[in-house]
Coordinates of C-alpha atoms and ligand atoms in Angstrom, one line a residue:
X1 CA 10.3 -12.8 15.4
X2 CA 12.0 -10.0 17.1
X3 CA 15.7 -10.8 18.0
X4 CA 17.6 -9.6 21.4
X5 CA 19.7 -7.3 20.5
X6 CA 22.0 -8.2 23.7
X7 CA 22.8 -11.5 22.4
X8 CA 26.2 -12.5 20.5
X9 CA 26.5 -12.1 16.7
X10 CA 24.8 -15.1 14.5
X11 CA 27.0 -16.1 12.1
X12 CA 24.0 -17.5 9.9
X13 CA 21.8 -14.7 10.4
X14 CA 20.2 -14.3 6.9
X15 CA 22.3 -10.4 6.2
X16 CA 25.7 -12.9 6.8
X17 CA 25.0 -14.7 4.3
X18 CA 24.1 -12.4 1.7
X19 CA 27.4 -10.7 2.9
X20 CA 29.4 -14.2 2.3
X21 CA 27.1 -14.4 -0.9
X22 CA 25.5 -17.8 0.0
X23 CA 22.1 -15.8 -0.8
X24 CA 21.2 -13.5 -3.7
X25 CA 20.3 -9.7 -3.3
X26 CA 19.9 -7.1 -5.8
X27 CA 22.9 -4.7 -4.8
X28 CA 22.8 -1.1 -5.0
X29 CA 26.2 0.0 -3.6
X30 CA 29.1 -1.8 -2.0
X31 CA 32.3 -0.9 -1.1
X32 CA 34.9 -1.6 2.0
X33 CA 32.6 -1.0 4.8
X34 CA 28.8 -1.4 3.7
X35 CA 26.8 -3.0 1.5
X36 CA 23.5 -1.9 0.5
X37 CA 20.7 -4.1 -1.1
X38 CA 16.9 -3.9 -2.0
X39 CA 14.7 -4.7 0.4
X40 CA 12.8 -7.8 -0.5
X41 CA 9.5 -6.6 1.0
X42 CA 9.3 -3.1 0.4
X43 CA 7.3 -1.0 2.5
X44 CA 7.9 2.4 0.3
X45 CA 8.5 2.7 -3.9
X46 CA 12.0 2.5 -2.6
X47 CA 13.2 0.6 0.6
X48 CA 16.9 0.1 0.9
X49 CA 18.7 -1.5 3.1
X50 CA 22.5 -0.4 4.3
X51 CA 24.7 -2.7 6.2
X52 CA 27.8 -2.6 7.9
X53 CA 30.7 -5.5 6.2
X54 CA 31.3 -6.3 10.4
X55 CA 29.8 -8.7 12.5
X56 CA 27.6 -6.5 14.7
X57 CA 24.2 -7.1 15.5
X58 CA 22.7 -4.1 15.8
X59 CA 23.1 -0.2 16.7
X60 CA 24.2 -0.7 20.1
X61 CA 26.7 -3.3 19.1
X62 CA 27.9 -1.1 16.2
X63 CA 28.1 2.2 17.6
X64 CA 30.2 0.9 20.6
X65 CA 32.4 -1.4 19.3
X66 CA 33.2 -0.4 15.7
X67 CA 36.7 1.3 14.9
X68 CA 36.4 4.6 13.6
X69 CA 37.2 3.8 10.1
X70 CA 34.4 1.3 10.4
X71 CA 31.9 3.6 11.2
X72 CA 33.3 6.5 9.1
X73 CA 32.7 4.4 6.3
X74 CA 29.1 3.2 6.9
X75 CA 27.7 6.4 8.0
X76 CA 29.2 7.8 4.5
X77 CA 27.8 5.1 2.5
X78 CA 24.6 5.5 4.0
X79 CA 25.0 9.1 2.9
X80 CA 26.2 7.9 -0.4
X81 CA 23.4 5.9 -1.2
X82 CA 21.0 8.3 -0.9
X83 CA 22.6 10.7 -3.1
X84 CA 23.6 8.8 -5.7
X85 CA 19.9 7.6 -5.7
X86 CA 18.5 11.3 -5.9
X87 CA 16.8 10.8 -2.6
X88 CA 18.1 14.2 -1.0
X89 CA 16.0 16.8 -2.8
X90 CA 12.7 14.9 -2.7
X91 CA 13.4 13.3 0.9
X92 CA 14.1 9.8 2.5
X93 CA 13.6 8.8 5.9
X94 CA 16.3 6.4 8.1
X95 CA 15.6 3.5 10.4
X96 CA 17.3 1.4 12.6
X97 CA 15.4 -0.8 14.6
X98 CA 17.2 -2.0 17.9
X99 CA 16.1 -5.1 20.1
X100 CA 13.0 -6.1 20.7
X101 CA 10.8 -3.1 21.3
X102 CA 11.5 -1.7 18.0
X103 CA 10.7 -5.5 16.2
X104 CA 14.1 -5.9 14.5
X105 CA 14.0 -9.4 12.7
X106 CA 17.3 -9.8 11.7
X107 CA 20.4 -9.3 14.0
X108 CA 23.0 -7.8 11.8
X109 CA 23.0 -4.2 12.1
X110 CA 21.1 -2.6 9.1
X111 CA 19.5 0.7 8.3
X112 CA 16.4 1.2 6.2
X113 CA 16.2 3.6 3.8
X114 CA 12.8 4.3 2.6
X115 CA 11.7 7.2 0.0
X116 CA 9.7 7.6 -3.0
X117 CA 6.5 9.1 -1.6
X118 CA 5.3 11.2 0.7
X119 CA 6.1 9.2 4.3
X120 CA 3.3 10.2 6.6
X121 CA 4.0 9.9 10.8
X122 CA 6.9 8.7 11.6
X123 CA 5.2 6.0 14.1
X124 CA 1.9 3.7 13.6
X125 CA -0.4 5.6 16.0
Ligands
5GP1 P1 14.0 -5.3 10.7 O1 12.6 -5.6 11.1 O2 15.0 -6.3 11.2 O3 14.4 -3.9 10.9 O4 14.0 -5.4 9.1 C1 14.5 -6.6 8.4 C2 14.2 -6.3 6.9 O5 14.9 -7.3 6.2 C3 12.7 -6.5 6.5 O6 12.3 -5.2 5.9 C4 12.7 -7.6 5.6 O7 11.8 -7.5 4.5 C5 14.2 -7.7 5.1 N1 14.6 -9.0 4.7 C6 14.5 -10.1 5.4 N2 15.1 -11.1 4.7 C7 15.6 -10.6 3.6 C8 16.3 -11.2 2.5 O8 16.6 -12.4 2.4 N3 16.7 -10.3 1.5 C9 16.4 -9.0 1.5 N4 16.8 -8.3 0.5 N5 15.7 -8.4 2.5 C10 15.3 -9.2 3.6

């Protein structure tokens, strides 16, 4: 189900508590600020997923409350990912779904990263 991305962080959403390791996910990068972990229904050969270490639930939340550091860090390990995954010559695509509109299920901020094939339209038409 879509989450409201207005409402106040949930400390048991399911991202929380593969942060606090209380649920298992095959890790491709950590470091101080993000964390970033297979998908575990991917929708491309490779679909990533890139979180922030802080409680916030989405991209709103994120962008206007994180401290600069915190958001220095996560866009650069977003960044990083990609690279160190070869994504940049061949291509990736980024998404962050917000609110309910854009169907985000799970309200802890993350960005997908998808690649590994030609990506077609950005939107379902
Ligand atoms: P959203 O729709 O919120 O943008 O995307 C949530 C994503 O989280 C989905 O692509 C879904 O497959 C993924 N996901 C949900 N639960 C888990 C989980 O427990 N582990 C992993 N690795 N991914 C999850």
């Amino acid at each position: 189900m879509a989450v409201d991305a207005t409402l106040p962080y949930d400390e048991q959403n399911i991202f929380a508590k593969i942060l606090r390791g209380e649920i298992p996910n095959r890790t491709v990068y950590e470091d101080d600020f993000a964390l970033a972990f297979h998908d575990i229904n991917p929708q491309a050969p490779t679909h990533v997923l890139v979180i922030p270490k802080g409680a916030y639930v989405c991209w709103d939340d994120f962008s206007a409350k994180a401290t600069e550091a915190e958001i220095a860090g996560f866009v650069r390990a977003v960044g990083k990912v990609a690279r160190d995954l070869g994504l940049v010559a061949p291509g990736y695509r980024l998404l962050a779904n917000t609110g309910t509109d854009s169907h985000q299920e799970v309200p802890h901020l993350h960005v997908h990263l998808f690649a590994g094939q030609p990506l077609g339209p950005m939107l379902v038409r």
